[in-house]
Amino acid sequence: MEFWQNIYSQFNPIAFHLGPVSVHWYGIMYALALLSAIYVAKWFINYDKINIKQEIFDSYIWWAEIGVILGARIGYVLFYDTHTKYYLTHPWQIFNPFVDGTYVGISGMSYHGAFIGFLIASLLFCKKNKISFWFITDIAVLGISFGYIFGRFGNFFNQELVGRVTDLPWGIYVDGVLRHPSQIYEAFLEGLVIFLILVYFRNRKKFDGQLAIIYALCYSTARITAEFFRQPDVQLGFLYGGWLTMGMLQSFCILIVAVLILFIMKKKLS
């Protein structure tokens, strides 16, 4: 376990260099997250013989990805960044990867912001193309849940979103302090477990949208659970009572909305 506990001191977050540009494992993992999400969604379309044209879904992927990127970054600026006022008055800086002429990349992404961006992009796409929002999001969440696994591994390799202090033998040292590998917990709970649940229910669903709602319910529950092992964002800390975090609060909101939508949809079907 000694190697595992000290993995951060033996692992370089930078995979390789392309001239002056450093390519981080974080970026590689996020690229894998996107590619695997697309592959998995398309695989289920073919395997389950889902009635959607390939060109329509390919177009949807672009809309959804743009929504995710915009939502993730803007969500971080609004919910987590300490320079929110600056970015709101200088919006062109939100996606600027240079600081004083030096390329530093773009850091700071919010899952819940990405979730909102994804929903908005999906709604706009479906309205434009006259497609059922619930039908296409049922497909999307299969890929999203799988790709999420790589996203959290990206956080782990980037040595960010670290866990709370622990004395358990599988903890890892972060700046000399033994902590939960919370990113791995999240990859398992919020990614793999939810993916398997969705795979099980995909041909057992009673109505379009049920998979999307199951995803929202399961993700929120898993995220709230994982937050008890994850160190709160240093710039925010705990929001209330020494236990509530921003991630928990946002997940509670999604959980409540998902329960209400499920209740309404079931009532319409009864």
PDB file of N, CA, C and O in Angstrom, residues 18-67:
ATOM      1  N   LEU A  18       4.081  19.302 -26.119  1.00  0.00           N
ATOM      2  CA  LEU A  18       4.049  19.604 -27.546  1.00  0.00           C
ATOM      3  C   LEU A  18       4.615  21.007 -27.709  1.00  0.00           C
ATOM      4  O   LEU A  18       3.884  21.998 -27.649  1.00  0.00           O
ATOM      5  N   GLY A  19       5.926  21.079 -27.855  1.00  0.00           N
ATOM      6  CA  GLY A  19       6.574  22.384 -27.882  1.00  0.00           C
ATOM      7  C   GLY A  19       6.409  23.044 -26.534  1.00  0.00           C
ATOM      8  O   GLY A  19       6.724  22.457 -25.496  1.00  0.00           O
ATOM      9  N   PRO A  20       5.892  24.269 -26.519  1.00  0.00           N
ATOM     10  CA  PRO A  20       5.723  24.982 -25.244  1.00  0.00           C
ATOM     11  C   PRO A  20       4.454  24.575 -24.488  1.00  0.00           C
ATOM     12  O   PRO A  20       4.237  25.029 -23.361  1.00  0.00           O
ATOM     13  N   VAL A  21       3.637  23.744 -25.105  1.00  0.00           N
ATOM     14  CA  VAL A  21       2.360  23.359 -24.500  1.00  0.00           C
ATOM     15  C   VAL A  21       2.504  22.057 -23.722  1.00  0.00           C
ATOM     16  O   VAL A  21       2.980  21.049 -24.273  1.00  0.00           O
ATOM     17  N   SER A  22       2.099  22.072 -22.466  1.00  0.00           N
ATOM     18  CA  SER A  22       2.125  20.866 -21.632  1.00  0.00           C
ATOM     19  C   SER A  22       0.788  20.147 -21.745  1.00  0.00           C
ATOM     20  O   SER A  22      -0.260  20.753 -21.513  1.00  0.00           O
ATOM     21  N   VAL A  23       0.839  18.886 -22.109  1.00  0.00           N
ATOM     22  CA  VAL A  23      -0.377  18.084 -22.214  1.00  0.00           C
ATOM     23  C   VAL A  23      -0.543  17.290 -20.918  1.00  0.00           C
ATOM     24  O   VAL A  23       0.277  16.429 -20.603  1.00  0.00           O
ATOM     25  N   HIS A  24      -1.590  17.619 -20.168  1.00  0.00           N
ATOM     26  CA  HIS A  24      -1.815  16.980 -18.872  1.00  0.00           C
ATOM     27  C   HIS A  24      -2.668  15.722 -19.012  1.00  0.00           C
ATOM     28  O   HIS A  24      -3.479  15.606 -19.935  1.00  0.00           O
ATOM     29  N   TRP A  25      -2.465  14.806 -18.081  1.00  0.00           N
ATOM     30  CA  TRP A  25      -3.325  13.632 -18.031  1.00  0.00           C
ATOM     31  C   TRP A  25      -4.789  14.036 -17.841  1.00  0.00           C
ATOM     32  O   TRP A  25      -5.697  13.363 -18.292  1.00  0.00           O
ATOM     33  N   TYR A  26      -4.995  15.165 -17.166  1.00  0.00           N
ATOM     34  CA  TYR A  26      -6.339  15.710 -16.956  1.00  0.00           C
ATOM     35  C   TYR A  26      -7.037  15.922 -18.295  1.00  0.00           C
ATOM     36  O   TYR A  26      -8.182  15.509 -18.493  1.00  0.00           O
ATOM     37  N   GLY A  27      -6.343  16.553 -19.217  1.00  0.00           N
ATOM     38  CA  GLY A  27      -6.917  16.803 -20.535  1.00  0.00           C
ATOM     39  C   GLY A  27      -7.144  15.520 -21.313  1.00  0.00           C
ATOM     40  O   GLY A  27      -8.162  15.378 -22.007  1.00  0.00           O
ATOM     41  N   ILE A  28      -6.203  14.586 -21.203  1.00  0.00           N
ATOM     42  CA  ILE A  28      -6.344  13.304 -21.893  1.00  0.00           C
ATOM     43  C   ILE A  28      -7.566  12.559 -21.375  1.00  0.00           C
ATOM     44  O   ILE A  28      -8.350  11.988 -22.148  1.00  0.00           O
ATOM     45  N   MET A  29      -7.745  12.564 -20.058  1.00  0.00           N
ATOM     46  CA  MET A  29      -8.886  11.871 -19.463  1.00  0.00           C
ATOM     47  C   MET A  29     -10.213  12.511 -19.886  1.00  0.00           C
ATOM     48  O   MET A  29     -11.199  11.816 -20.140  1.00  0.00           O
ATOM     49  N   TYR A  30     -10.233  13.833 -19.989  1.00  0.00           N
ATOM     50  CA  TYR A  30     -11.465  14.496 -20.409  1.00  0.00           C
ATOM     51  C   TYR A  30     -11.762  14.243 -21.879  1.00  0.00           C
ATOM     52  O   TYR A  30     -12.929  14.146 -22.284  1.00  0.00           O
ATOM     53  N   ALA A  31     -10.710  14.112 -22.690  1.00  0.00           N
ATOM     54  CA  ALA A  31     -10.913  13.741 -24.091  1.00  0.00           C
ATOM     55  C   ALA A  31     -11.476  12.321 -24.177  1.00  0.00           C
ATOM     56  O   ALA A  31     -12.391  12.036 -24.963  1.00  0.00           O
ATOM     57  N   LEU A  32     -10.936  11.431 -23.356  1.00  0.00           N
ATOM     58  CA  LEU A  32     -11.443  10.053 -23.312  1.00  0.00           C
ATOM     59  C   LEU A  32     -12.884  10.018 -22.812  1.00  0.00           C
ATOM     60  O   LEU A  32     -13.685   9.202 -23.271  1.00  0.00           O
ATOM     61  N   ALA A  33     -13.215  10.897 -21.871  1.00  0.00           N
ATOM     62  CA  ALA A  33     -14.586  10.970 -21.363  1.00  0.00           C
ATOM     63  C   ALA A  33     -15.552  11.298 -22.494  1.00  0.00           C
ATOM     64  O   ALA A  33     -16.597  10.665 -22.648  1.00  0.00           O
ATOM     65  N   LEU A  34     -15.193  12.299 -23.300  1.00  0.00           N
ATOM     66  CA  LEU A  34     -16.051  12.700 -24.420  1.00  0.00           C
ATOM     67  C   LEU A  34     -16.156  11.591 -25.457  1.00  0.00           C
ATOM     68  O   LEU A  34     -17.268  11.226 -25.872  1.00  0.00           O
ATOM     69  N   LEU A  35     -15.020  11.043 -25.868  1.00  0.00           N
ATOM     70  CA  LEU A  35     -15.024  10.023 -26.916  1.00  0.00           C
ATOM     71  C   LEU A  35     -15.740   8.752 -26.477  1.00  0.00           C
ATOM     72  O   LEU A  35     -16.497   8.147 -27.254  1.00  0.00           O
ATOM     73  N   SER A  36     -15.521   8.352 -25.237  1.00  0.00           N
ATOM     74  CA  SER A  36     -16.174   7.133 -24.743  1.00  0.00           C
ATOM     75  C   SER A  36     -17.671   7.341 -24.583  1.00  0.00           C
ATOM     76  O   SER A  36     -18.467   6.422 -24.844  1.00  0.00           O
ATOM     77  N   ALA A  37     -18.091   8.535 -24.167  1.00  0.00           N
ATOM     78  CA  ALA A  37     -19.522   8.828 -24.038  1.00  0.00           C
ATOM     79  C   ALA A  37     -20.211   8.726 -25.391  1.00  0.00           C
ATOM     80  O   ALA A  37     -21.304   8.141 -25.513  1.00  0.00           O
ATOM     81  N   ILE A  38     -19.565   9.273 -26.433  1.00  0.00           N
ATOM     82  CA  ILE A  38     -20.130   9.204 -27.784  1.00  0.00           C
ATOM     83  C   ILE A  38     -20.188   7.759 -28.263  1.00  0.00           C
ATOM     84  O   ILE A  38     -21.208   7.300 -28.799  1.00  0.00           O
ATOM     85  N   TYR A  39     -19.078   7.037 -28.062  1.00  0.00           N
ATOM     86  CA  TYR A  39     -19.014   5.646 -28.520  1.00  0.00           C
ATOM     87  C   TYR A  39     -20.082   4.785 -27.849  1.00  0.00           C
ATOM     88  O   TYR A  39     -20.780   4.007 -28.514  1.00  0.00           O
ATOM     89  N   VAL A  40     -20.212   4.908 -26.523  1.00  0.00           N
ATOM     90  CA  VAL A  40     -21.175   4.093 -25.779  1.00  0.00           C
ATOM     91  C   VAL A  40     -22.606   4.400 -26.212  1.00  0.00           C
ATOM     92  O   VAL A  40     -23.420   3.492 -26.432  1.00  0.00           O
ATOM     93  N   ALA A  41     -22.930   5.691 -26.354  1.00  0.00           N
ATOM     94  CA  ALA A  41     -24.277   6.075 -26.779  1.00  0.00           C
ATOM     95  C   ALA A  41     -24.587   5.500 -28.167  1.00  0.00           C
ATOM     96  O   ALA A  41     -25.670   4.940 -28.392  1.00  0.00           O
ATOM     97  N   LYS A  42     -23.647   5.614 -29.081  1.00  0.00           N
ATOM     98  CA  LYS A  42     -23.867   5.093 -30.436  1.00  0.00           C
ATOM     99  C   LYS A  42     -23.948   3.563 -30.438  1.00  0.00           C
ATOM    100  O   LYS A  42     -24.707   2.970 -31.215  1.00  0.00           O
ATOM    101  N   TRP A  43     -23.157   2.946 -29.567  1.00  0.00           N
ATOM    102  CA  TRP A  43     -23.193   1.481 -29.491  1.00  0.00           C
ATOM    103  C   TRP A  43     -24.575   1.004 -29.075  1.00  0.00           C
ATOM    104  O   TRP A  43     -25.113   0.056 -29.664  1.00  0.00           O
ATOM    105  N   PHE A  44     -25.177   1.655 -28.088  1.00  0.00           N
ATOM    106  CA  PHE A  44     -26.513   1.259 -27.640  1.00  0.00           C
ATOM    107  C   PHE A  44     -27.575   1.591 -28.680  1.00  0.00           C
ATOM    108  O   PHE A  44     -28.576   0.875 -28.795  1.00  0.00           O
ATOM    109  N   ILE A  45     -27.369   2.667 -29.436  1.00  0.00           N
ATOM    110  CA  ILE A  45     -28.309   2.983 -30.520  1.00  0.00           C
ATOM    111  C   ILE A  45     -28.352   1.823 -31.521  1.00  0.00           C
ATOM    112  O   ILE A  45     -29.432   1.388 -31.945  1.00  0.00           O
ATOM    113  N   ASN A  46     -27.163   1.315 -31.885  1.00  0.00           N
ATOM    114  CA  ASN A  46     -27.095   0.207 -32.843  1.00  0.00           C
ATOM    115  C   ASN A  46     -27.547  -1.111 -32.223  1.00  0.00           C
ATOM    116  O   ASN A  46     -28.305  -1.876 -32.829  1.00  0.00           O
ATOM    117  N   TYR A  47     -27.087  -1.383 -31.011  1.00  0.00           N
ATOM    118  CA  TYR A  47     -27.396  -2.657 -30.364  1.00  0.00           C
ATOM    119  C   TYR A  47     -28.880  -2.792 -30.045  1.00  0.00           C
ATOM    120  O   TYR A  47     -29.478  -3.861 -30.246  1.00  0.00           O
ATOM    121  N   ASP A  48     -29.484  -1.730 -29.549  1.00  0.00           N
ATOM    122  CA  ASP A  48     -30.898  -1.764 -29.189  1.00  0.00           C
ATOM    123  C   ASP A  48     -31.809  -1.347 -30.341  1.00  0.00           C
ATOM    124  O   ASP A  48     -33.030  -1.279 -30.179  1.00  0.00           O
ATOM    125  N   LYS A  49     -31.182  -1.044 -31.499  1.00  0.00           N
ATOM    126  CA  LYS A  49     -31.935  -0.638 -32.690  1.00  0.00           C
ATOM    127  C   LYS A  49     -32.890   0.524 -32.387  1.00  0.00           C
ATOM    128  O   LYS A  49     -34.082   0.490 -32.696  1.00  0.00           O
ATOM    129  N   ILE A  50     -32.329   1.557 -31.753  1.00  0.00           N
ATOM    130  CA  ILE A  50     -33.106   2.742 -31.403  1.00  0.00           C
ATOM    131  C   ILE A  50     -33.379   3.555 -32.663  1.00  0.00           C
ATOM    132  O   ILE A  50     -32.471   3.787 -33.483  1.00  0.00           O
ATOM    133  N   ASN A  51     -34.590   3.991 -32.819  1.00  0.00           N
ATOM    134  CA  ASN A  51     -35.022   4.669 -34.040  1.00  0.00           C
ATOM    135  C   ASN A  51     -34.629   6.154 -34.040  1.00  0.00           C
ATOM    136  O   ASN A  51     -35.429   7.029 -33.711  1.00  0.00           O
ATOM    137  N   ILE A  52     -33.375   6.401 -34.397  1.00  0.00           N
ATOM    138  CA  ILE A  52     -32.895   7.771 -34.557  1.00  0.00           C
ATOM    139  C   ILE A  52     -31.850   7.774 -35.660  1.00  0.00           C
ATOM    140  O   ILE A  52     -30.994   6.890 -35.725  1.00  0.00           O
ATOM    141  N   LYS A  53     -31.927   8.742 -36.556  1.00  0.00           N
ATOM    142  CA  LYS A  53     -30.993   8.824 -37.670  1.00  0.00           C
ATOM    143  C   LYS A  53     -29.603   9.197 -37.171  1.00  0.00           C
ATOM    144  O   LYS A  53     -29.453  10.034 -36.279  1.00  0.00           O
ATOM    145  N   GLN A  54     -28.591   8.577 -37.777  1.00  0.00           N
ATOM    146  CA  GLN A  54     -27.209   8.800 -37.358  1.00  0.00           C
ATOM    147  C   GLN A  54     -26.816  10.266 -37.464  1.00  0.00           C
ATOM    148  O   GLN A  54     -26.177  10.820 -36.563  1.00  0.00           O
ATOM    149  N   GLU A  55     -27.217  10.922 -38.566  1.00  0.00           N
ATOM    150  CA  GLU A  55     -26.828  12.318 -38.761  1.00  0.00           C
ATOM    151  C   GLU A  55     -27.489  13.237 -37.731  1.00  0.00           C
ATOM    152  O   GLU A  55     -26.908  14.254 -37.321  1.00  0.00           O
ATOM    153  N   ILE A  56     -28.696  12.881 -37.301  1.00  0.00           N
ATOM    154  CA  ILE A  56     -29.377  13.668 -36.273  1.00  0.00           C
ATOM    155  C   ILE A  56     -28.630  13.555 -34.948  1.00  0.00           C
ATOM    156  O   ILE A  56     -28.389  14.565 -34.267  1.00  0.00           O
ATOM    157  N   PHE A  57     -28.244  12.334 -34.591  1.00  0.00           N
ATOM    158  CA  PHE A  57     -27.539  12.153 -33.316  1.00  0.00           C
ATOM    159  C   PHE A  57     -26.157  12.784 -33.367  1.00  0.00           C
ATOM    160  O   PHE A  57     -25.698  13.352 -32.367  1.00  0.00           O
ATOM    161  N   ASP A  58     -25.473  12.697 -34.527  1.00  0.00           N
ATOM    162  CA  ASP A  58     -24.165  13.340 -34.659  1.00  0.00           C
ATOM    163  C   ASP A  58     -24.278  14.844 -34.454  1.00  0.00           C
ATOM    164  O   ASP A  58     -23.416  15.468 -33.822  1.00  0.00           O
ATOM    165  N   SER A  59     -25.326  15.430 -35.014  1.00  0.00           N
ATOM    166  CA  SER A  59     -25.553  16.865 -34.837  1.00  0.00           C
ATOM    167  C   SER A  59     -25.850  17.183 -33.375  1.00  0.00           C
ATOM    168  O   SER A  59     -25.357  18.185 -32.829  1.00  0.00           O
ATOM    169  N   TYR A  60     -26.629  16.327 -32.752  1.00  0.00           N
ATOM    170  CA  TYR A  60     -26.972  16.526 -31.333  1.00  0.00           C
ATOM    171  C   TYR A  60     -25.730  16.504 -30.452  1.00  0.00           C
ATOM    172  O   TYR A  60     -25.623  17.280 -29.491  1.00  0.00           O
ATOM    173  N   ILE A  61     -24.775  15.636 -30.770  1.00  0.00           N
ATOM    174  CA  ILE A  61     -23.543  15.539 -29.988  1.00  0.00           C
ATOM    175  C   ILE A  61     -22.839  16.892 -29.918  1.00  0.00           C
ATOM    176  O   ILE A  61     -22.374  17.306 -28.848  1.00  0.00           O
ATOM    177  N   TRP A  62     -22.775  17.600 -31.044  1.00  0.00           N
ATOM    178  CA  TRP A  62     -22.118  18.906 -31.066  1.00  0.00           C
ATOM    179  C   TRP A  62     -22.855  19.900 -30.173  1.00  0.00           C
ATOM    180  O   TRP A  62     -22.243  20.642 -29.406  1.00  0.00           O
ATOM    181  N   TRP A  63     -24.173  19.914 -30.289  1.00  0.00           N
ATOM    182  CA  TRP A  63     -24.969  20.810 -29.454  1.00  0.00           C
ATOM    183  C   TRP A  63     -24.751  20.510 -27.975  1.00  0.00           C
ATOM    184  O   TRP A  63     -24.532  21.417 -27.171  1.00  0.00           O
ATOM    185  N   ALA A  64     -24.836  19.233 -27.636  1.00  0.00           N
ATOM    186  CA  ALA A  64     -24.711  18.828 -26.232  1.00  0.00           C
ATOM    187  C   ALA A  64     -23.328  19.164 -25.689  1.00  0.00           C
ATOM    188  O   ALA A  64     -23.192  19.669 -24.564  1.00  0.00           O
ATOM    189  N   GLU A  65     -22.282  18.905 -26.487  1.00  0.00           N
ATOM    190  CA  GLU A  65     -20.919  19.151 -26.020  1.00  0.00           C
ATOM    191  C   GLU A  65     -20.664  20.639 -25.820  1.00  0.00           C
ATOM    192  O   GLU A  65     -20.032  21.043 -24.836  1.00  0.00           O
ATOM    193  N   ILE A  66     -21.150  21.461 -26.733  1.00  0.00           N
ATOM    194  CA  ILE A  66     -21.000  22.908 -26.565  1.00  0.00           C
ATOM    195  C   ILE A  66     -21.731  23.366 -25.306  1.00  0.00           C
ATOM    196  O   ILE A  66     -21.228  24.183 -24.528  1.00  0.00           O
ATOM    197  N   GLY A  67     -22.936  22.817 -25.089  1.00  0.00           N
ATOM    198  CA  GLY A  67     -23.692  23.158 -23.882  1.00  0.00           C
ATOM    199  C   GLY A  67     -22.959  22.753 -22.621  1.00  0.00           C
ATOM    200  O   GLY A  67     -22.923  23.505 -21.634  1.00  0.00           O
TER     201      GLY A  67
END
